């Protein structure tokens, strides 16, 4: 499960209706949302679901009451990387993302229209290079070399990240974990993003943050997500945990500009962010450790399959309805064809 589509789309609708980033993050899909119903039903019908985001795993288990044994956190799987190009040889900003993914298109539009002009005024020699697949057509409207913006399109190799000083990930909505952030860290590139971009990749949220209330405290998906963000942000801002691999608390264009300029100009902090990115990759996404967890979950699901299914009342009920629906649909087709055959022979 790369991300909860229903959560991403609910946030998208909120942003497009005028909600702020933080407001949109706490907008849950309604119980009547067909996307939510379809995703929950698919999980209930499965013996095991691999969930990329630890926050979404907690949401599924704590709020939507999915049994814990049916979920396994399976985020990114990374190996050690060689030391990248030195900071002194890096220059300019970059952003990257598949143009067909709505959050990426929205992010580039927000970046070019509301953020970059202010950055450029403070850093007149800096440039913004935009990478991503499928960037022909409408994406070319943002290619404005005179304003320091160059649409580069598809990146044949992510090694291009090693030439830049800061990766910008101006996401206003989305869900799941962000591959662009992991790739940036792997290439020694600190990231400037929003709470949406950092969600689930923050060290405090790789597990329940200290002081996070138990399930009895939530009253809705919105309160769950809001409390989670506030707990994580409090620990970061109060120095209760180590720094992130960049800056992530910007929830407005002005705040994003401030963070981006600070990161570009920083020296000592830049190295701290870079090193922290390497550490997070190793601590949160170590390939050997994460695959061992997934293997253990798969082995347990196979060994305990029959016993789990016998006590999985919701899953079995949904399978019954699915199979009965297929049965009656096949009967309808059979009767339809029989009727058509009789009509043609009459």
XYZ file of C-alpha atoms in Angstrom:
346
model
C 0.000 0.000 0.000
C 2.025 2.937 -1.312
C -0.409 5.408 0.221
C -4.036 5.706 1.260
C -5.633 7.087 -1.878
C -8.683 8.205 0.049
C -6.539 10.251 2.431
C -4.596 11.902 -0.397
C -7.740 12.755 -2.325
C -9.522 14.129 0.755
C -6.566 16.432 1.380
C -6.473 17.451 -2.268
C -10.135 18.433 -2.169
C -9.534 20.425 1.027
C -6.604 22.377 -0.452
C -8.515 23.091 -3.640
C -11.350 24.424 -1.466
C -9.016 26.898 0.235
C -7.752 24.977 3.281
C -4.216 25.579 4.550
C -1.646 22.781 4.533
C -2.155 21.980 8.208
C -5.935 22.180 7.898
C -5.865 19.827 4.914
C -3.672 17.356 6.784
C -6.418 16.834 9.354
C -9.267 16.437 6.844
C -10.312 12.774 6.892
C -12.194 10.896 4.180
C -15.840 10.475 5.151
C -17.168 7.036 6.025
C -19.324 7.325 2.905
C -16.250 7.865 0.695
C -16.197 5.001 -1.883
C -12.387 5.172 -2.012
C -12.121 4.612 1.746
C -14.687 1.820 1.637
C -12.844 0.086 -1.199
C -9.443 0.347 0.503
C -10.690 -0.865 3.891
C -12.579 -3.733 2.277
C -9.475 -4.795 0.355
C -7.412 -4.815 3.556
C -10.053 -6.786 5.475
C -10.199 -9.381 2.676
C -6.412 -9.833 2.725
C -4.351 -11.969 5.083
C -1.603 -9.322 5.214
C -1.228 -5.796 3.835
C 2.177 -4.132 3.504
C 1.779 -0.459 4.432
C 4.440 2.037 3.423
C 3.704 4.846 5.889
C 3.915 4.159 9.645
C 1.413 6.954 10.256
C -1.132 5.356 7.930
C -0.524 1.970 9.541
C -1.356 3.511 12.927
C -4.393 5.224 11.435
C -5.663 1.941 9.977
C -5.097 0.020 13.190
C -6.092 2.565 15.823
C -8.962 4.366 14.144
C -10.306 2.021 11.488
C -9.840 -1.035 13.742
C -7.861 -3.189 11.313
C -6.311 -6.047 13.360
C -2.597 -5.495 13.881
C -1.613 -8.916 12.507
C -3.113 -7.948 9.130
C -0.738 -4.983 8.743
C 3.027 -4.761 8.330
C 5.086 -1.600 7.937
C 7.077 -1.965 4.704
C 8.607 1.427 3.857
C 11.667 2.000 1.667
C 14.536 -0.476 1.564
C 17.907 1.214 1.179
C 21.538 0.202 1.217
C 24.606 2.205 2.206
C 25.633 4.904 -0.283
C 29.049 6.296 -1.049
C 29.884 9.815 0.074
C 28.481 12.351 -2.419
C 29.963 15.475 -3.901
C 31.249 18.012 -1.343
C 29.020 20.881 -0.269
C 31.338 23.599 -1.632
C 30.865 22.401 -5.212
C 27.062 22.335 -5.040
C 24.817 25.102 -6.320
C 21.172 25.882 -7.120
C 17.848 24.365 -6.098
C 16.132 21.385 -7.658
C 12.757 19.696 -7.420
C 11.665 16.384 -8.878
C 8.458 14.414 -9.350
C 6.349 12.559 -11.886
C 4.209 15.182 -13.636
C 1.237 12.802 -13.847
C 0.939 12.739 -10.036
C -1.429 15.575 -8.969
C 0.469 16.548 -5.771
C 3.623 17.073 -7.842
C 1.877 19.276 -10.409
C 0.273 21.332 -7.660
C 3.607 21.643 -5.869
C 5.435 22.948 -8.948
C 2.670 25.452 -9.639
C 2.762 26.699 -6.032
C 6.553 26.819 -6.108
C 6.812 28.770 -9.351
C 3.979 31.192 -8.692
C 4.113 31.861 -4.945
C 7.548 30.831 -3.668
C 10.318 31.099 -6.231
C 9.995 34.827 -7.035
C 10.643 35.658 -3.356
C 13.587 33.242 -3.170
C 15.057 34.735 -6.317
C 14.877 38.237 -4.892
C 17.035 37.155 -1.957
C 19.298 34.842 -3.971
C 19.535 36.485 -7.415
C 22.189 34.072 -8.712
C 20.394 30.893 -7.672
C 18.446 28.809 -10.166
C 15.585 26.332 -9.864
C 15.830 23.176 -11.978
C 12.670 21.089 -12.345
C 12.934 17.354 -13.099
C 10.288 14.731 -13.688
C 8.801 12.273 -16.138
C 6.048 13.302 -18.568
C 6.879 17.020 -18.428
C 6.063 17.899 -22.027
C 3.134 20.190 -22.770
C 1.729 22.212 -19.880
C 4.839 21.819 -17.722
C 6.867 23.872 -20.196
C 5.023 27.030 -19.179
C 7.279 27.151 -16.107
C 10.500 27.136 -18.142
C 11.665 30.735 -17.719
C 15.487 30.993 -17.803
C 15.384 34.759 -17.333
C 13.684 34.164 -13.972
C 16.121 31.384 -13.100
C 13.697 28.505 -13.707
C 14.669 25.674 -16.053
C 12.427 22.690 -16.779
C 14.861 19.819 -17.252
C 12.337 17.004 -17.650
C 13.186 13.338 -17.173
C 16.345 12.621 -15.160
C 18.226 9.694 -16.675
C 20.110 9.237 -13.389
C 19.450 10.467 -9.869
C 23.153 11.200 -9.577
C 22.257 14.674 -10.838
C 21.120 15.350 -7.274
C 24.735 15.500 -6.173
C 25.290 18.801 -7.967
C 22.547 20.711 -6.106
C 22.543 22.432 -2.736
C 18.891 22.049 -1.695
C 15.988 19.896 -2.877
C 12.617 21.634 -2.686
C 9.538 19.470 -2.067
C 6.683 22.015 -1.762
C 3.844 19.541 -1.256
C 0.528 20.998 -0.137
C -1.239 17.645 -0.018
C -0.423 13.969 -0.412
C -0.062 10.754 1.577
C 2.395 7.919 2.036
C 6.179 8.309 2.091
C 7.930 10.564 -0.388
C 10.493 8.831 -2.595
C 12.011 12.138 -3.687
C 13.056 12.811 -0.085
C 14.661 9.404 0.364
C 16.493 9.797 -2.955
C 17.721 13.241 -1.939
C 19.098 11.976 1.367
C 20.785 9.072 -0.405
C 22.649 11.588 -2.576
C 23.623 13.833 0.304
C 21.047 16.485 -0.573
C 19.161 18.196 2.298
C 15.439 18.748 1.734
C 13.200 21.751 2.305
C 9.601 20.585 2.489
C 6.253 20.917 4.280
C 4.661 18.788 7.020
C 3.000 16.814 4.212
C 6.384 15.975 2.716
C 7.914 14.913 6.034
C 4.886 12.957 7.231
C 5.839 9.440 8.271
C 9.544 10.127 7.580
C 10.134 12.041 10.767
C 12.138 10.017 13.320
C 9.526 10.573 16.045
C 6.779 9.279 13.751
C 8.553 6.088 12.769
C 6.809 4.958 15.917
C 4.198 6.623 18.097
C 5.674 9.919 19.378
C 6.304 10.173 23.094
C 3.277 11.604 24.837
C 0.921 10.712 21.972
C -2.523 9.945 23.445
C -4.061 6.506 23.363
C -6.953 5.545 21.111
C -9.548 6.617 23.642
C -8.574 10.243 23.041
C -9.411 10.350 19.330
C -12.843 11.338 18.184
C -12.205 11.344 14.415
C -9.500 10.719 11.799
C -8.927 14.465 11.812
C -8.177 14.588 15.530
C -5.870 11.572 15.176
C -3.805 13.227 12.435
C -3.757 16.601 14.160
C -2.596 15.122 17.467
C 0.064 13.088 15.701
C 1.470 16.123 13.893
C 1.425 18.264 17.022
C 3.264 15.602 19.041
C 5.952 15.173 16.376
C 6.368 18.899 15.795
C 6.581 19.586 19.525
C 9.423 17.095 19.936
C 11.339 18.588 16.995
C 10.819 22.208 17.931
C 11.553 21.625 21.622
C 14.780 19.797 20.823
C 13.461 16.515 22.202
C 14.807 14.598 19.222
C 17.636 14.895 16.739
C 17.226 17.181 13.701
C 15.588 16.042 10.481
C 17.398 15.827 7.124
C 16.429 19.403 6.304
C 13.562 21.713 7.276
C 9.948 20.571 7.212
C 7.623 22.803 9.259
C 6.758 25.418 6.589
C 2.981 25.605 6.207
C 2.788 28.721 4.020
C 4.603 30.226 1.042
C 6.343 32.825 3.214
C 7.554 30.197 5.675
C 8.763 28.005 2.832
C 10.747 30.893 1.334
C 12.345 31.583 4.711
C 13.372 27.918 5.150
C 14.674 27.554 1.598
C 16.854 30.674 1.820
C 18.145 29.672 5.239
C 19.130 26.224 3.987
C 20.845 27.596 0.885
C 22.954 30.027 2.892
C 23.749 27.690 5.793
C 27.162 26.107 6.215
C 27.426 24.201 9.483
C 23.708 23.411 9.605
C 23.844 22.227 5.976
C 26.332 19.518 6.943
C 24.174 18.569 9.940
C 21.126 18.136 7.705
C 23.124 16.117 5.197
C 24.518 13.794 7.860
C 21.101 13.431 9.480
C 19.677 12.342 6.118
C 22.232 9.531 5.935
C 21.410 8.503 9.500
C 17.670 8.450 8.880
C 18.132 6.243 5.829
C 20.112 3.786 7.909
C 17.872 3.894 10.984
C 14.459 3.908 9.310
C 14.961 2.217 5.935
C 17.862 -0.203 6.337
C 17.206 -2.869 3.717
C 18.321 -5.883 5.736
C 16.448 -4.890 8.881
C 13.231 -3.877 7.118
C 13.117 -6.995 4.920
C 13.561 -9.157 8.011
C 10.451 -7.564 9.533
C 8.466 -8.169 6.357
C 9.654 -11.777 6.120
C 8.668 -12.455 9.729
C 5.205 -11.003 9.093
C 4.762 -13.099 5.926
C 5.935 -16.260 7.687
C 3.519 -15.674 10.558
C 0.658 -15.009 8.139
C 1.310 -18.320 6.386
C 1.747 -20.390 9.541
C -1.291 -18.906 11.297
C -3.441 -18.480 8.187
C -6.201 -20.954 8.999
C -6.601 -19.853 12.610
C -6.634 -16.167 11.712
C -9.215 -16.663 8.985
C -11.552 -18.553 11.321
C -11.598 -15.592 13.711
C -11.653 -12.899 11.004
C -15.396 -12.251 10.966
C -15.272 -9.004 8.981
C -12.945 -10.416 6.339
C -14.988 -13.566 5.876
C -18.208 -11.574 5.668
C -16.729 -9.394 2.933
C -15.483 -12.434 1.029
C -18.982 -13.916 1.189
C -20.514 -10.744 -0.224
C -17.844 -10.537 -2.930
C -18.376 -14.125 -4.009
C -22.165 -13.878 -3.877
C -22.089 -10.735 -5.976
C -19.977 -12.560 -8.567
C -22.342 -15.532 -8.474
C -25.463 -13.436 -9.061
C -23.736 -11.397 -11.769
C -22.815 -14.606 -13.592
C -26.423 -15.806 -13.272
C -27.642 -12.529 -14.782
C -25.293 -12.968 -17.743
C -26.463 -16.563 -18.182
C -30.150 -15.559 -18.188
C -29.452 -12.652 -20.536
C -27.696 -14.897 -23.042
C -30.424 -17.539 -22.736
C -33.101 -14.910 -23.407
C -31.172 -13.569 -26.389
C -30.818 -17.088 -27.788
C -34.559 -17.772 -27.490
C -35.421 -14.419 -29.126
C -33.117 -15.036 -32.117
C -34.494 -18.538 -32.698
C -38.142 -17.455 -32.510
